[in-house]
Short mmCIF file of C-alpha atoms in Angstrom, two decimals:
data_model
loop_
_atom_site.label_atom_id
_atom_site.label_comp_id
_atom_site.label_asym_id
_atom_site.label_seq_id
_atom_site.Cartn_x
_atom_site.Cartn_y
_atom_site.Cartn_z
CA UNK A 3 135.29 -27.56 141.46
CA UNK A 4 137.27 -30.09 139.44
CA UNK A 5 135.88 -28.80 136.15
CA UNK A 6 138.29 -25.85 136.02
CA UNK A 7 141.32 -27.58 137.55
CA UNK A 8 141.29 -31.25 136.50
CA UNK A 9 145.05 -31.57 137.06
CA UNK A 10 144.46 -30.94 140.78
CA UNK A 11 142.55 -34.23 140.94
CA UNK A 12 143.99 -36.50 138.23
CA UNK A 13 147.28 -36.41 136.36
CA UNK A 14 149.85 -38.65 134.67
CA UNK A 15 153.54 -38.97 135.51
CA UNK A 16 156.27 -40.49 133.33
CA UNK A 17 159.54 -41.70 134.82
CA UNK A 18 162.50 -44.02 134.24
CA UNK A 19 163.48 -46.82 136.58
CA UNK A 20 166.71 -46.37 138.55
CA UNK A 21 166.82 -49.59 140.56
CA UNK A 22 167.22 -47.45 143.68
CA UNK A 23 164.86 -45.45 145.88
CA UNK A 24 163.50 -42.44 144.06
CA UNK A 25 160.83 -39.82 144.58
CA UNK A 26 158.47 -39.29 141.63
CA UNK A 27 156.97 -35.78 141.79
CA UNK A 28 155.24 -33.16 139.70
CA UNK A 29 151.59 -33.57 140.68
CA UNK A 30 149.49 -30.72 142.00
CA UNK A 31 148.02 -32.98 144.70
CA UNK A 32 148.70 -35.96 146.96
CA UNK A 33 147.46 -39.10 145.18
CA UNK A 34 145.32 -41.80 146.82
CA UNK A 35 145.35 -44.18 143.84
CA UNK A 36 148.46 -44.84 141.75
CA UNK A 37 148.34 -47.19 138.74
CA UNK A 38 151.78 -47.98 137.25
CA UNK A 39 152.74 -49.75 134.02
CA UNK A 40 156.08 -50.40 132.34
CA UNK A 41 155.95 -48.84 128.88
CA UNK A 42 158.79 -50.60 127.08
CA UNK A 43 158.90 -53.92 128.95
CA UNK A 44 156.28 -56.67 129.22
CA UNK A 45 155.32 -56.08 132.87
CA UNK A 46 152.08 -56.40 134.79
CA UNK A 47 150.00 -53.37 135.64
CA UNK A 48 150.50 -52.52 139.35
CA UNK A 49 147.99 -50.61 141.47
CA UNK A 50 148.30 -49.06 144.95
CA UNK A 51 145.80 -47.06 146.99
CA UNK A 52 145.93 -45.24 150.32
CA UNK A 53 142.82 -46.92 151.77
CA UNK A 54 144.31 -50.43 151.68
CA UNK A 55 147.77 -49.03 152.50
CA UNK A 56 150.99 -48.43 150.59
CA UNK A 57 152.32 -51.93 151.26
CA UNK A 58 149.53 -53.71 149.33
CA UNK A 59 149.40 -54.09 145.57
CA UNK A 60 147.08 -55.45 142.92
CA UNK A 61 147.73 -56.45 139.33
CA UNK A 62 144.63 -55.14 137.50
CA UNK A 63 145.37 -57.40 134.52
CA UNK A 64 145.07 -60.58 136.65
CA UNK A 65 142.59 -62.02 139.14
CA UNK A 66 145.24 -62.31 141.87
CA UNK A 67 144.31 -61.49 145.44
CA UNK A 68 145.94 -58.55 147.15
CA UNK A 69 149.52 -59.16 148.29
CA UNK A 70 152.06 -57.33 150.39
CA UNK A 71 154.81 -55.80 148.27
CA UNK A 72 157.17 -57.53 149.13
CA UNK A 73 156.02 -60.24 151.55
CA UNK A 74 158.68 -59.14 154.07
CA UNK A 75 161.42 -56.55 154.38
CA UNK A 76 161.51 -53.02 153.00
CA UNK A 77 158.57 -51.86 150.93
CA UNK A 78 158.87 -51.36 147.17
CA UNK A 79 156.22 -48.62 147.10
CA UNK A 80 157.45 -46.37 149.87
CA UNK A 81 154.92 -43.55 150.25
CA UNK A 82 152.18 -41.32 148.89
CA UNK A 83 153.69 -37.82 148.85
CA UNK A 84 152.29 -34.29 148.60
CA UNK A 85 153.15 -34.13 144.88
CA UNK A 86 153.53 -37.78 143.91
CA UNK A 87 155.00 -40.96 145.40
CA UNK A 88 158.27 -42.75 146.24
CA UNK A 89 159.37 -46.17 145.00
CA UNK A 90 162.29 -48.50 145.71
CA UNK A 91 163.95 -51.18 143.59
CA UNK A 92 161.41 -53.50 141.99
CA UNK A 93 160.96 -54.76 138.43
CA UNK A 94 157.27 -53.86 138.31
CA UNK A 95 157.68 -50.22 139.30
CA UNK A 96 161.37 -49.18 139.34
CA UNK A 97 163.86 -51.40 137.52
CA UNK A 98 166.94 -50.14 135.68
CA UNK A 99 168.09 -53.42 134.11
CA UNK A 100 166.76 -53.75 131.55
CA UNK A 101 166.16 -50.00 131.27
CA UNK A 102 162.47 -49.41 131.81
CA UNK A 103 160.23 -46.41 131.30
CA UNK A 104 157.02 -46.19 133.33
CA UNK A 105 153.70 -44.39 133.27
CA UNK A 106 151.79 -43.69 136.49
CA UNK A 107 148.13 -42.62 136.43
CA UNK A 108 147.30 -40.82 139.67
CA UNK A 109 143.97 -39.92 141.27
CA UNK A 110 143.20 -37.86 144.36
CA UNK A 111 140.47 -39.13 146.67
CA UNK A 112 140.06 -37.61 150.15
CA UNK A 113 143.63 -38.00 151.51
CA UNK A 114 141.95 -39.50 154.62
CA UNK A 115 139.20 -42.01 155.38
CA UNK A 116 135.82 -41.84 157.08
CA UNK A 117 133.43 -44.54 158.28
CA UNK A 118 130.25 -44.59 156.16
CA UNK A 119 126.98 -46.06 157.43
CA UNK A 120 124.71 -45.05 154.52
CA UNK A 121 124.33 -48.65 153.37
CA UNK A 122 123.37 -51.92 155.02
CA UNK A 123 127.10 -52.79 155.00
CA UNK A 124 129.41 -50.36 156.79
CA UNK A 125 132.21 -49.04 154.60
CA UNK A 126 135.45 -47.09 154.95
CA UNK A 127 135.63 -44.32 152.35
CA UNK A 128 138.09 -41.81 150.95
CA UNK A 129 136.08 -39.47 148.74
CA UNK A 130 136.78 -36.53 146.46
CA UNK A 131 133.30 -35.18 145.77
CA UNK A 132 134.54 -32.32 143.59
CA UNK A 133 136.09 -34.80 141.17
CA UNK A 134 133.47 -37.55 141.49
CA UNK A 135 135.93 -40.17 142.70
CA UNK A 136 135.97 -42.36 145.82
CA UNK A 137 137.75 -45.42 147.16
CA UNK A 138 135.54 -47.73 149.22
CA UNK A 139 136.45 -50.69 151.43
CA UNK A 140 133.94 -53.10 152.97
CA UNK A 141 133.40 -56.71 154.03
CA UNK A 142 130.95 -58.82 152.03
CA UNK A 143 127.89 -60.56 153.49
CA UNK A 144 126.65 -62.57 150.45
CA UNK A 145 123.21 -60.95 150.76
CA UNK A 146 121.31 -60.07 147.60
CA UNK A 147 120.35 -56.37 147.68
CA UNK A 148 122.94 -55.31 150.27
CA UNK A 149 123.96 -51.66 149.86
CA UNK A 150 127.29 -49.88 150.45
CA UNK A 151 127.87 -46.16 151.00
CA UNK A 152 130.23 -44.69 148.39
CA UNK A 153 130.75 -41.19 149.83
CA UNK A 154 129.97 -39.25 146.65
CA UNK A 155 127.23 -36.66 146.05
CA UNK A 156 125.95 -38.36 142.87
CA UNK A 157 125.43 -41.95 141.80
CA UNK A 158 128.67 -43.40 140.37
CA UNK A 159 128.56 -44.06 136.64
CA UNK A 160 131.27 -46.71 136.71
CA UNK A 161 132.38 -48.95 139.55
CA UNK A 162 135.50 -51.16 139.67
CA UNK A 163 135.40 -53.90 142.33
CA UNK A 164 138.09 -56.35 143.50
CA UNK A 165 137.99 -59.02 146.19
CA UNK A 166 141.13 -58.42 148.28
CA UNK A 167 141.26 -61.90 149.83
CA UNK A 168 140.51 -64.26 146.91
CA UNK A 169 141.58 -64.80 143.33
CA UNK A 170 138.38 -63.33 141.86
CA UNK A 171 138.01 -61.38 138.62
CA UNK A 172 137.76 -57.61 138.64
CA UNK A 173 134.08 -56.73 138.29
CA UNK A 174 133.25 -53.56 136.34
CA UNK A 175 129.78 -52.04 136.38
CA UNK A 176 128.41 -49.16 134.32
CA UNK A 177 124.97 -47.86 135.18
CA UNK A 178 123.13 -49.17 132.14
CA UNK A 179 121.73 -52.39 133.58
CA UNK A 180 122.80 -55.30 135.72
CA UNK A 181 125.53 -56.78 133.52
CA UNK A 182 129.11 -57.17 134.67
CA UNK A 183 132.30 -56.76 132.66
CA UNK A 184 135.65 -58.17 133.78
CA UNK A 185 138.63 -55.80 133.73
CA UNK A 186 141.22 -58.61 133.56
CA UNK A 187 139.47 -60.73 130.91
CA UNK A 188 138.43 -60.43 127.27
CA UNK A 189 134.99 -61.98 127.96
CA UNK A 190 131.77 -60.35 126.83
CA UNK A 191 129.56 -58.87 129.55
CA UNK A 192 127.87 -61.28 131.95
CA UNK A 193 124.29 -60.73 133.08
CA UNK A 194 124.04 -63.73 135.40
CA UNK A 195 126.94 -63.56 137.88
CA UNK A 196 124.92 -61.69 140.57
CA UNK A 197 127.65 -59.11 141.16
CA UNK A 198 125.47 -55.98 141.06
CA UNK A 199 121.86 -54.93 141.43
CA UNK A 200 121.09 -51.65 139.68
CA UNK A 201 117.72 -51.02 141.30
CA UNK A 202 119.12 -49.05 144.24
CA UNK A 203 122.35 -47.36 143.15
CA UNK A 204 121.86 -43.77 144.28
CA UNK A 205 123.66 -40.61 145.28
CA UNK A 206 124.62 -42.31 148.56
CA UNK A 207 124.90 -46.09 147.96
CA UNK A 208 125.50 -48.77 145.35
CA UNK A 209 123.66 -52.08 145.53
CA UNK A 210 125.18 -55.54 145.38
CA UNK A 211 124.06 -58.95 144.29
CA UNK A 212 125.08 -62.06 146.22
CA UNK A 213 127.97 -63.12 143.97
CA UNK A 214 131.52 -63.68 145.23
CA UNK A 215 133.12 -61.03 143.01
CA UNK A 216 131.51 -58.14 144.91
CA UNK A 217 129.92 -59.67 147.99
CA UNK A 218 131.84 -62.74 149.13
CA UNK A 219 130.81 -63.52 152.69
CA UNK A 220 133.35 -62.31 155.31
CA UNK A 221 135.92 -61.31 152.69
CA UNK A 222 137.36 -57.82 152.17
CA UNK A 223 136.47 -55.88 149.05
CA UNK A 224 137.90 -52.67 147.53
CA UNK A 225 135.96 -50.43 145.14
CA UNK A 226 136.80 -47.45 142.93
CA UNK A 227 133.76 -45.30 142.07
CA UNK A 228 133.59 -42.52 139.48
CA UNK A 229 131.04 -40.17 137.99
CA UNK A 230 131.44 -37.34 135.51
CA UNK A 231 131.67 -33.71 136.66
#
C-alpha cells in the first residue's frame, strides 16, 4: 500500500547543474515520470516519462508538441535509474553557467508497460495501482464517447492529457463535470471544447469527447491519471 510508504511512489530531488553527465539519486524507487524545473533561472518546465521514452520531452508550461531531446546526437536525459535518473549537459536540466539549481518531482508508475483493451481505443499503460497513478498512451479517433483503459483500480480523479504530435494545449480534467482546464494557460475552465465526457469514466476507462486536445484523429496522445489513496 502507498498509504504507509508514500516516498516509495513519489518523491522530490534537488540538485545543482554541473554541465556534465551526472547521476541524480536518492529515491526509493525507479521513476517513470520526471518533471524538472530550474529554481533560480527563468527556464521552462521539462517533463520526461518512460512510456514515451527517455529521449522525448515536453514543456508543460507551453503547448509545444513532443520533441526529441536533442534532435540528434547524444541524449540530454540519459536514463531512468533504480533510484533516480541521469542527465547530460543541457540548460533546461543540467547547466552550470549560469549556476543553476533544479527541482525534480518523480513518480513511479509500473516500470513496464502493458497493452490495455478495456476501452474502445487500445492503450499502452504503465500503472501503479497502489499509488493510484498511471501513464497512458493511445491514438485518437475523433469519436465522441470513445473510451480508453487507464489501468487503475479506481476512477481517476484528475487527468492530464497532451497531444504528442501537435501544438495543442494541455487538457486537465477533474471529475466534477465536463469542463476542461488548460495546464499551460491562465484561462478559466472551458465547458465547450469537447475534450472529455464524464458520463463513463469508471474504474477501468475514461471517456473522451471528439475534440483535438484529447482525441485528435490518428495523432498520438499521452495521459497522466491520478486518484487519491
